[in-house]
PDB file of C-alpha atoms in Angstrom:
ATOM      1  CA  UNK A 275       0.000   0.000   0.000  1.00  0.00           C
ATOM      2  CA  UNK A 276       1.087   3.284  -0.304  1.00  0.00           C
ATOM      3  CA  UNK A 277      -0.082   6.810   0.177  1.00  0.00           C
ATOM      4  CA  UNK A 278       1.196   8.474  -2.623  1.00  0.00           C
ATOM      5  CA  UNK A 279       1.238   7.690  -6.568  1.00  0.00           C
ATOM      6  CA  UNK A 280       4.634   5.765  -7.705  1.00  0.00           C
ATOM      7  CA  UNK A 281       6.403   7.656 -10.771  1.00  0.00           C
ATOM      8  CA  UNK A 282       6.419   5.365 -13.445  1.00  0.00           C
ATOM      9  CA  UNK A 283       9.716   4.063 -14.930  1.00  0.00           C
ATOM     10  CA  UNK A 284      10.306   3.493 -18.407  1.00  0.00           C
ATOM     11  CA  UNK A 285      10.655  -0.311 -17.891  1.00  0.00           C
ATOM     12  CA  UNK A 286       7.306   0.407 -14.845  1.00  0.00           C
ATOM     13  CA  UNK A 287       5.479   1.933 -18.131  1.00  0.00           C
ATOM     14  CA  UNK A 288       6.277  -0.799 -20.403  1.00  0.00           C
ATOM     15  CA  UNK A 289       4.776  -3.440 -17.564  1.00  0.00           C
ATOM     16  CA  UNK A 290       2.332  -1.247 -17.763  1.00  0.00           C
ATOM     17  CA  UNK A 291       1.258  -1.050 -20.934  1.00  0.00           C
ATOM     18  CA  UNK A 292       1.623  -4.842 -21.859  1.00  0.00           C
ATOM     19  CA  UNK A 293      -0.658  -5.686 -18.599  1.00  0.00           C
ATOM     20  CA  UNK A 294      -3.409  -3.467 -20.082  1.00  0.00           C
ATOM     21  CA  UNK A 295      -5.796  -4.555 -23.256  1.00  0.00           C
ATOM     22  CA  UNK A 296      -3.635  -4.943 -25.957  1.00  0.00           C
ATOM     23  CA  UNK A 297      -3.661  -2.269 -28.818  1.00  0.00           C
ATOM     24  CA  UNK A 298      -5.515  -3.299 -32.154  1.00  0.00           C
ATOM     25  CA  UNK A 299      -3.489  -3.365 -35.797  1.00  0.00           C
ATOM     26  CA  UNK A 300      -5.803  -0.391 -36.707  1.00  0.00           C
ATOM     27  CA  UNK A 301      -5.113   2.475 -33.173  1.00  0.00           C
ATOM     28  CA  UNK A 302      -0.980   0.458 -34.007  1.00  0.00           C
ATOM     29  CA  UNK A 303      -1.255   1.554 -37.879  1.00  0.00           C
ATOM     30  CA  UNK A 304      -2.524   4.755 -36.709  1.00  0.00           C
ATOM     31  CA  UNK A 305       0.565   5.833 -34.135  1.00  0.00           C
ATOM     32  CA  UNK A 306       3.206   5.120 -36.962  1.00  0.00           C
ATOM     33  CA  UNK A 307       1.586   6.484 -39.630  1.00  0.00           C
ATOM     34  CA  UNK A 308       1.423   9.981 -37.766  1.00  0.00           C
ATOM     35  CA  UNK A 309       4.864   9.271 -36.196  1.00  0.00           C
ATOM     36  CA  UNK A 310       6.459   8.791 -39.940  1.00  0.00           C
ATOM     37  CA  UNK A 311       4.244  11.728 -41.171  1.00  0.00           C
ATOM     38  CA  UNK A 312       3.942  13.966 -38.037  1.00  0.00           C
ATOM     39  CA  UNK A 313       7.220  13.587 -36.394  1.00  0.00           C
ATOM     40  CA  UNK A 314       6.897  17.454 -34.765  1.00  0.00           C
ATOM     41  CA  UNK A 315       3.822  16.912 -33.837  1.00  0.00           C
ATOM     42  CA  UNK A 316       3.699  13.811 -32.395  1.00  0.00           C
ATOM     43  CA  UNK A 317       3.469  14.177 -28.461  1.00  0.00           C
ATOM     44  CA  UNK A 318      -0.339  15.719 -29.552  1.00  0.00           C
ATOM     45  CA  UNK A 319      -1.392  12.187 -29.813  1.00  0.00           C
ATOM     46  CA  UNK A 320      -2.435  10.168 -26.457  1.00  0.00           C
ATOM     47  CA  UNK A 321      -0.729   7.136 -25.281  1.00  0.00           C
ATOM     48  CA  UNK A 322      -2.143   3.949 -25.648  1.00  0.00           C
ATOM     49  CA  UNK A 323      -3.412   3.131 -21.840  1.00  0.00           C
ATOM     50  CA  UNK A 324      -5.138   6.332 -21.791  1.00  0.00           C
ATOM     51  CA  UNK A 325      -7.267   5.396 -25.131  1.00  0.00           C
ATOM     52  CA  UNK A 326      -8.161   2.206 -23.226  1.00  0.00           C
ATOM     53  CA  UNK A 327      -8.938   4.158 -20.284  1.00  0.00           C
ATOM     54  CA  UNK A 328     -10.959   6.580 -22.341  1.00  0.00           C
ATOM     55  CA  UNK A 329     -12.645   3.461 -23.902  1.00  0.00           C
ATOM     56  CA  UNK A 330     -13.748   1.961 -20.815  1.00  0.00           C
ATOM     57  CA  UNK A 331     -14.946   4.882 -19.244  1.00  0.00           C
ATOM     58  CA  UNK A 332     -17.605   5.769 -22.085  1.00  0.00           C
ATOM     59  CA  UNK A 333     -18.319   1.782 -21.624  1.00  0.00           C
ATOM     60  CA  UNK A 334     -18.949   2.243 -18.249  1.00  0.00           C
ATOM     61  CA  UNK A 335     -20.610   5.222 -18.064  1.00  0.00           C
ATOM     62  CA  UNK A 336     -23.393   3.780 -20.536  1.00  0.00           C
ATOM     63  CA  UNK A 337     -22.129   7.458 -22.830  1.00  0.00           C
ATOM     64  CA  UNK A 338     -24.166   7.391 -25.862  1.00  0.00           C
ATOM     65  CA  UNK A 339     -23.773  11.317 -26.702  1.00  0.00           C
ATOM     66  CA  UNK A 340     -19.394  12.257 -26.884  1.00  0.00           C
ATOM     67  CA  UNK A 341     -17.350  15.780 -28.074  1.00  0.00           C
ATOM     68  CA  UNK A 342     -13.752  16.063 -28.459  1.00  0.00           C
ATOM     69  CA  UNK A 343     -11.707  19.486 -29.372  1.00  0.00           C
ATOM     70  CA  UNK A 344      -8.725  18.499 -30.730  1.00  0.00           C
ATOM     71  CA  UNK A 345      -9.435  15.074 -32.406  1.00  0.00           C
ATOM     72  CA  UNK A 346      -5.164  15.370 -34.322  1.00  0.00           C
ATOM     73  CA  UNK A 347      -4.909  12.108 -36.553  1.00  0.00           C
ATOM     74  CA  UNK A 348      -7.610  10.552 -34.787  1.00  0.00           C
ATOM     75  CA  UNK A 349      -6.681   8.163 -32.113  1.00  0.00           C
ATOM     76  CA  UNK A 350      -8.331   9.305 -29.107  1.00  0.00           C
ATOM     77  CA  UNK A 351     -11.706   9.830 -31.247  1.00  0.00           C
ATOM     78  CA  UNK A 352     -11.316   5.857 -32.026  1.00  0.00           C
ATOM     79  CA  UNK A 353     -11.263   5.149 -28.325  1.00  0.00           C
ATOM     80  CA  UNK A 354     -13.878   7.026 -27.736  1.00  0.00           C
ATOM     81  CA  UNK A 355     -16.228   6.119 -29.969  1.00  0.00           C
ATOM     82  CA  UNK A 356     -15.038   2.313 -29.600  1.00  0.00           C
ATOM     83  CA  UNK A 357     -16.732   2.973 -26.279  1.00  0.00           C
ATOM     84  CA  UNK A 358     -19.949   4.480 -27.368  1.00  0.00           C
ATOM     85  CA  UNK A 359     -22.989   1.990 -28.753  1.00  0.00           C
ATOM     86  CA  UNK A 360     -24.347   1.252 -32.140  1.00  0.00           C
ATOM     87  CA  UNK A 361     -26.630   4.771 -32.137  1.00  0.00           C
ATOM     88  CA  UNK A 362     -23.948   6.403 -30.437  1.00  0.00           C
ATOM     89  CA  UNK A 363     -22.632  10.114 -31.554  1.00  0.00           C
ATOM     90  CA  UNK A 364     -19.312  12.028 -31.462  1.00  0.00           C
ATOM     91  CA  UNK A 365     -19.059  15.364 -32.517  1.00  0.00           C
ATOM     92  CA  UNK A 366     -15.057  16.016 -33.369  1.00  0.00           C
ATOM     93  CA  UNK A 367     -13.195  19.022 -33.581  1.00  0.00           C
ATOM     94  CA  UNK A 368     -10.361  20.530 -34.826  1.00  0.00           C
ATOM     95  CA  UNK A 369      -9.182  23.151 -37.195  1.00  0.00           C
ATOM     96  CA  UNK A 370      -6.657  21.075 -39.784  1.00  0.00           C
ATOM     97  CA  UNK A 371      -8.181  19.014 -42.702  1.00  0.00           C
ATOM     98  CA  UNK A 372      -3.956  17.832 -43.077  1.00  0.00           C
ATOM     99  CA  UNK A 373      -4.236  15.700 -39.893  1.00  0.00           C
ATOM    100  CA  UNK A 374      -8.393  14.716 -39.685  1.00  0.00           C
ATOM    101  CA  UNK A 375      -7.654  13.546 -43.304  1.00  0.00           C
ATOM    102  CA  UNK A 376      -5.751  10.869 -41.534  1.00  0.00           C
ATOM    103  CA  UNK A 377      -8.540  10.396 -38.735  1.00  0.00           C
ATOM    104  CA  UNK A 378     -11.009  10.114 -41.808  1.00  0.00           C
ATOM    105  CA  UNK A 379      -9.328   6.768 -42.850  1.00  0.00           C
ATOM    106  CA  UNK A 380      -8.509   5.466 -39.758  1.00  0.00           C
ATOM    107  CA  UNK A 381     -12.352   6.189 -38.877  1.00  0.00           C
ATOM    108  CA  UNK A 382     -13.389   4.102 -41.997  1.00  0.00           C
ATOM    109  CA  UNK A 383     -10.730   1.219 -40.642  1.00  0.00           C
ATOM    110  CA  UNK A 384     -12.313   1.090 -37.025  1.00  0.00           C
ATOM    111  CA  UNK A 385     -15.856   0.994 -38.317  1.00  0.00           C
ATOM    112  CA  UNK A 386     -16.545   4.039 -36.098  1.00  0.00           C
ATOM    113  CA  UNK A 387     -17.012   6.314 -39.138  1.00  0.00           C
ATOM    114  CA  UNK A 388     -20.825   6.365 -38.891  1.00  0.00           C
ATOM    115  CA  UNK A 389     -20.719   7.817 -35.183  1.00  0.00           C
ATOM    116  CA  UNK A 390     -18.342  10.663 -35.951  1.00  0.00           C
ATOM    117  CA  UNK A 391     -19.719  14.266 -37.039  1.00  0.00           C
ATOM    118  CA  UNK A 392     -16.177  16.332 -38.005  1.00  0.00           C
ATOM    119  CA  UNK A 393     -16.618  19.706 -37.805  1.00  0.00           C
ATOM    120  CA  UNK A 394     -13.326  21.882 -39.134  1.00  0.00           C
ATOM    121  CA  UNK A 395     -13.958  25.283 -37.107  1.00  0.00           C
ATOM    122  CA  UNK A 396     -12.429  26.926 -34.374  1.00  0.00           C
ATOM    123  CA  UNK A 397     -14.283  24.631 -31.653  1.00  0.00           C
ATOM    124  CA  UNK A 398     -15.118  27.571 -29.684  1.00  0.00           C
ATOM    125  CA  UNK A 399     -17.532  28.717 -32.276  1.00  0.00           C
ATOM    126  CA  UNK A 400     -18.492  25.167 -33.007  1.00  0.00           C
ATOM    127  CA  UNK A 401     -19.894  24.595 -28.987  1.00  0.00           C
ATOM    128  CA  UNK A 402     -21.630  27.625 -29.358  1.00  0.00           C
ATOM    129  CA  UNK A 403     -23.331  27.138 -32.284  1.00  0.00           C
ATOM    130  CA  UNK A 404     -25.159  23.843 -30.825  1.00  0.00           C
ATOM    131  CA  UNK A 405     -28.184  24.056 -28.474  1.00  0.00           C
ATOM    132  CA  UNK A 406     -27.144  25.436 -24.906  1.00  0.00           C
ATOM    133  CA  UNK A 407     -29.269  22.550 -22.990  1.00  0.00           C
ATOM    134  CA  UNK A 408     -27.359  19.303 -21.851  1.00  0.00           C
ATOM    135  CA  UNK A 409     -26.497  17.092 -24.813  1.00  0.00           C
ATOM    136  CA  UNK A 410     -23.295  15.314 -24.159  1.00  0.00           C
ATOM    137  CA  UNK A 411     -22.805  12.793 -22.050  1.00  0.00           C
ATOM    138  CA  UNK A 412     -18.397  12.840 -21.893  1.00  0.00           C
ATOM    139  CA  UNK A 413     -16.217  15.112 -23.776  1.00  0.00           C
ATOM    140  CA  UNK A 414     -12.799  15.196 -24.328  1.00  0.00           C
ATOM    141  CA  UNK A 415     -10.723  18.053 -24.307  1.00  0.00           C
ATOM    142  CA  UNK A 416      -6.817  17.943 -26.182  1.00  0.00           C
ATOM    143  CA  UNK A 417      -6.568  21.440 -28.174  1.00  0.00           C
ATOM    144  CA  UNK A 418      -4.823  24.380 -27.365  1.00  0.00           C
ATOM    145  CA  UNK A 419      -4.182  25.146 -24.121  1.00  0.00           C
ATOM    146  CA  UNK A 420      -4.654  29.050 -24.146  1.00  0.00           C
ATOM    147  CA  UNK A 421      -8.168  28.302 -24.960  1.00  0.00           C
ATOM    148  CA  UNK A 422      -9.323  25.257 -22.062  1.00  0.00           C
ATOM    149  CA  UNK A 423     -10.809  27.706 -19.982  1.00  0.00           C
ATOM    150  CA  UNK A 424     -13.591  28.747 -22.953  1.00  0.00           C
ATOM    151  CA  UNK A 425     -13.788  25.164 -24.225  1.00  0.00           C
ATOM    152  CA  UNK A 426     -14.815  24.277 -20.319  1.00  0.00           C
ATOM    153  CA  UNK A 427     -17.044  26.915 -19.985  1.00  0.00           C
ATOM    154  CA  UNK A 428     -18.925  26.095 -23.603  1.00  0.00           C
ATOM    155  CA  UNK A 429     -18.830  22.375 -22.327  1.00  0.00           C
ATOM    156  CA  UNK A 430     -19.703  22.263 -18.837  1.00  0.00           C
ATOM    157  CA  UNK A 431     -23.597  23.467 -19.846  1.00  0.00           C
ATOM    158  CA  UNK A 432     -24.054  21.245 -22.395  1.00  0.00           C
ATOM    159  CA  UNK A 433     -22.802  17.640 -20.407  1.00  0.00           C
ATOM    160  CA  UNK A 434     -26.190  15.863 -18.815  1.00  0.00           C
ATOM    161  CA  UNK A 435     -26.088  15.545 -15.375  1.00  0.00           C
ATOM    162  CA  UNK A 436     -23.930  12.471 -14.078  1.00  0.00           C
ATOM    163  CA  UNK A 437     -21.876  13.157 -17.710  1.00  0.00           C
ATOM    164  CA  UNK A 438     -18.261  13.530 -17.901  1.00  0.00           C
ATOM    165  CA  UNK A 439     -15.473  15.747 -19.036  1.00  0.00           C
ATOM    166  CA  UNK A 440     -11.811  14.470 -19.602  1.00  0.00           C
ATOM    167  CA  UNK A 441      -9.418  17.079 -20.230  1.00  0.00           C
ATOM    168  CA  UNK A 442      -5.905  16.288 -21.133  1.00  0.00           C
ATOM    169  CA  UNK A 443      -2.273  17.607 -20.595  1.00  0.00           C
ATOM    170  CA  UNK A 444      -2.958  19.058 -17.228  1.00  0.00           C
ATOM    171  CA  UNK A 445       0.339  18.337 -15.868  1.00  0.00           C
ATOM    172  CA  UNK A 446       2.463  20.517 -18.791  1.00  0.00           C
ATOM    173  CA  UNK A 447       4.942  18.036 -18.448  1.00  0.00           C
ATOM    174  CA  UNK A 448       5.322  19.103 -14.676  1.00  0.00           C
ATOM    175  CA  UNK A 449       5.570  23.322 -16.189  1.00  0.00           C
ATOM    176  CA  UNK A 450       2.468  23.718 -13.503  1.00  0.00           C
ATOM    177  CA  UNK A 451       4.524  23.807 -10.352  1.00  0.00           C
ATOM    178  CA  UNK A 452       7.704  25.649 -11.697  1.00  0.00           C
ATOM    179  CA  UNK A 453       6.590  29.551 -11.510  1.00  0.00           C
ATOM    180  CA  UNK A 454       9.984  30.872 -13.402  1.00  0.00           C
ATOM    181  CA  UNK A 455       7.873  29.035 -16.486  1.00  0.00           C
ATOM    182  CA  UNK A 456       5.616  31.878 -17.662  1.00  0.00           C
ATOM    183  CA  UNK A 457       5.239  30.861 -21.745  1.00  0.00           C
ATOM    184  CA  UNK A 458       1.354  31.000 -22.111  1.00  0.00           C
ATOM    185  CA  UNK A 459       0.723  27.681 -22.900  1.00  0.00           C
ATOM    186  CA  UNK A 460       2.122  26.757 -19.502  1.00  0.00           C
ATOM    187  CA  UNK A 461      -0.266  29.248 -18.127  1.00  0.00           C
ATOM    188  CA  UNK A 462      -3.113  28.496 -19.541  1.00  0.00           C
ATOM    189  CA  UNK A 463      -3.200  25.290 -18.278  1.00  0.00           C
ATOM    190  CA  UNK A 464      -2.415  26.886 -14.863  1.00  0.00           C
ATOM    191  CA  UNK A 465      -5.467  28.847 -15.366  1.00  0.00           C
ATOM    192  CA  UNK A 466      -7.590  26.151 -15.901  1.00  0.00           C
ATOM    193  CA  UNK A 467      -6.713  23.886 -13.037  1.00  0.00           C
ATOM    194  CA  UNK A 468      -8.313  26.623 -11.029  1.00  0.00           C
ATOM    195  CA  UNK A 469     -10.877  27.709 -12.797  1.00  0.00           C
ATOM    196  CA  UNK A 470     -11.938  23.981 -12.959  1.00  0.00           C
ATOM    197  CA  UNK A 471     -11.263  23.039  -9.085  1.00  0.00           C
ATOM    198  CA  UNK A 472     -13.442  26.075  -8.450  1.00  0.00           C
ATOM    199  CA  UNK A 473     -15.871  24.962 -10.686  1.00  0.00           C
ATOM    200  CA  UNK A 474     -19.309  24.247  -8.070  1.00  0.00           C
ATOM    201  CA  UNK A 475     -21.082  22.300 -11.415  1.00  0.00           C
ATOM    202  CA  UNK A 476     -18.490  19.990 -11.094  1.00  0.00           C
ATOM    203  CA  UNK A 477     -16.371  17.155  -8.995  1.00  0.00           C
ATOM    204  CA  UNK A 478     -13.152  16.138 -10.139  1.00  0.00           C
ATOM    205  CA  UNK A 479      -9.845  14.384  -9.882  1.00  0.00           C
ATOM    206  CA  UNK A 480      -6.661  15.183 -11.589  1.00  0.00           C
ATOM    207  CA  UNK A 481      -4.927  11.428 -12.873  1.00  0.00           C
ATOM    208  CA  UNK A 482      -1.564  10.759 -13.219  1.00  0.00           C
ATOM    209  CA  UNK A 483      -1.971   9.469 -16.467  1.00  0.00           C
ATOM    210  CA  UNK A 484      -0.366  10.610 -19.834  1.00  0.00           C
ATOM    211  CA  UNK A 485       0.795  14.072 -18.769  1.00  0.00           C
ATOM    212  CA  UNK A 486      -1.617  14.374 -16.607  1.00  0.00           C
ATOM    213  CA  UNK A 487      -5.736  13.690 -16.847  1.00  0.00           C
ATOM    214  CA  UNK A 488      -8.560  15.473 -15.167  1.00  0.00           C
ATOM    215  CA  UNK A 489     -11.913  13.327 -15.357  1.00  0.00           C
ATOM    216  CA  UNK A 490     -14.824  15.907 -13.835  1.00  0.00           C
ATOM    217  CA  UNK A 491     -18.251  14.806 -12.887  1.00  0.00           C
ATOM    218  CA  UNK A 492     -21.245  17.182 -13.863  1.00  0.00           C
ATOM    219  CA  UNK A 493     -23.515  17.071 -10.947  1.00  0.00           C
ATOM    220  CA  UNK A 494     -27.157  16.988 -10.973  1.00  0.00           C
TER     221      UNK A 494
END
């Protein structure tokens, strides 16, 4: 037993990752496809425990209703909608037709294509656009971080109550608790982890998975 959570080795991570459901050919196609193609760009895409994690959650939640802002090449929006049912929805979105043209195909490859909605927008003015009542039942949020704060504030109405709302990279790769770090991405992040603990529509937990994973519960 212990009190605290263990840092995680490389060789701890590996154990890790091979005791956890193993990764398909398709989300395994997908990571070195954007790692040949994406190289600079490839921390943007989650690691494979946290899609499982992300899958079983929606699973377990009974989700039938998902949104994601920031949906890259596509892997996270597999796990998620792996984890939603036949009739299930999930509204993606992100900004760059170069990447989603690679979630398109992957989409097709899962057989998840039919429950994905893609729009290309600035997801800000995508939220708003949709009806204010509740609608969602988990979203995930993996954009830029100068902007969690609005995507939050556009989400949190719209999630039913008992819903769910992931949001990744909360850790900054540890930037949070070094205050000579100022950059704004760093910051925003800050900025959100209070404006989300202070959050009274919400209760929430901050994971150590990834770089760091805050799952929030929308209360009644």
């Amino acid at each position: 037993m212990t009190r605290a959570t263990e840092s995680l080795t490389p060789e701890l991570y590996e154990y890790l990752v091979a005791h956890s459901a193993p990764v398909d050919a398709v989300l395994t196609e997908l990571a070195e496809e954007t790692a040949r193609r994406f190289p600079d760009s490839l921390m943007m895409q989650i690691g494979p425990e946290q899609g499982t994690f992300m899958t079983l959650l929606a699973r377990l939640m009974g989700a039938r209703d998902a949104v994601e802002v920031g949906t890259f090449t596509g892997y996270s929006s597999i796990c998620l909608a792996r984890g939603l049912p036949a009739d299930g929805t999930l509204l993606a979105c992100d900004i760059s037709e170069e990447w989603t043209s690679v979630a398109r195909r992957y989409w097709e490859r899962a057989g998840i294509a039919s429950k994905v909605t893609l729009k290309l927008a600035p997801a800000r003015d995508t939220l708003r656009s949709l009806p204010a009542d509740p609608m969602f039942d988990l979203a995930f949020i993996d954009a830029d971080k100068e902007g969690y704060v609005g995507y939050w504030d556009e989400l949190v109405p719209r999630i039913r109550p008992g819903g769910a709302l992931l949001v990744d990279n909360t850790f900054s790769h540890g930037r949070v608790i070094d205050p000579s770090i100022t950059e704004s991405a760093v910051q925003g992040i800050r900025d959100f982890n209070d404006h989300a603990l202070a959050d009274s529509r919400v209760e929430l937990v901050m994971l150590p998975i990834g770089d760091g994973l805050t799952l929030a519960r929308k209360l009644a």
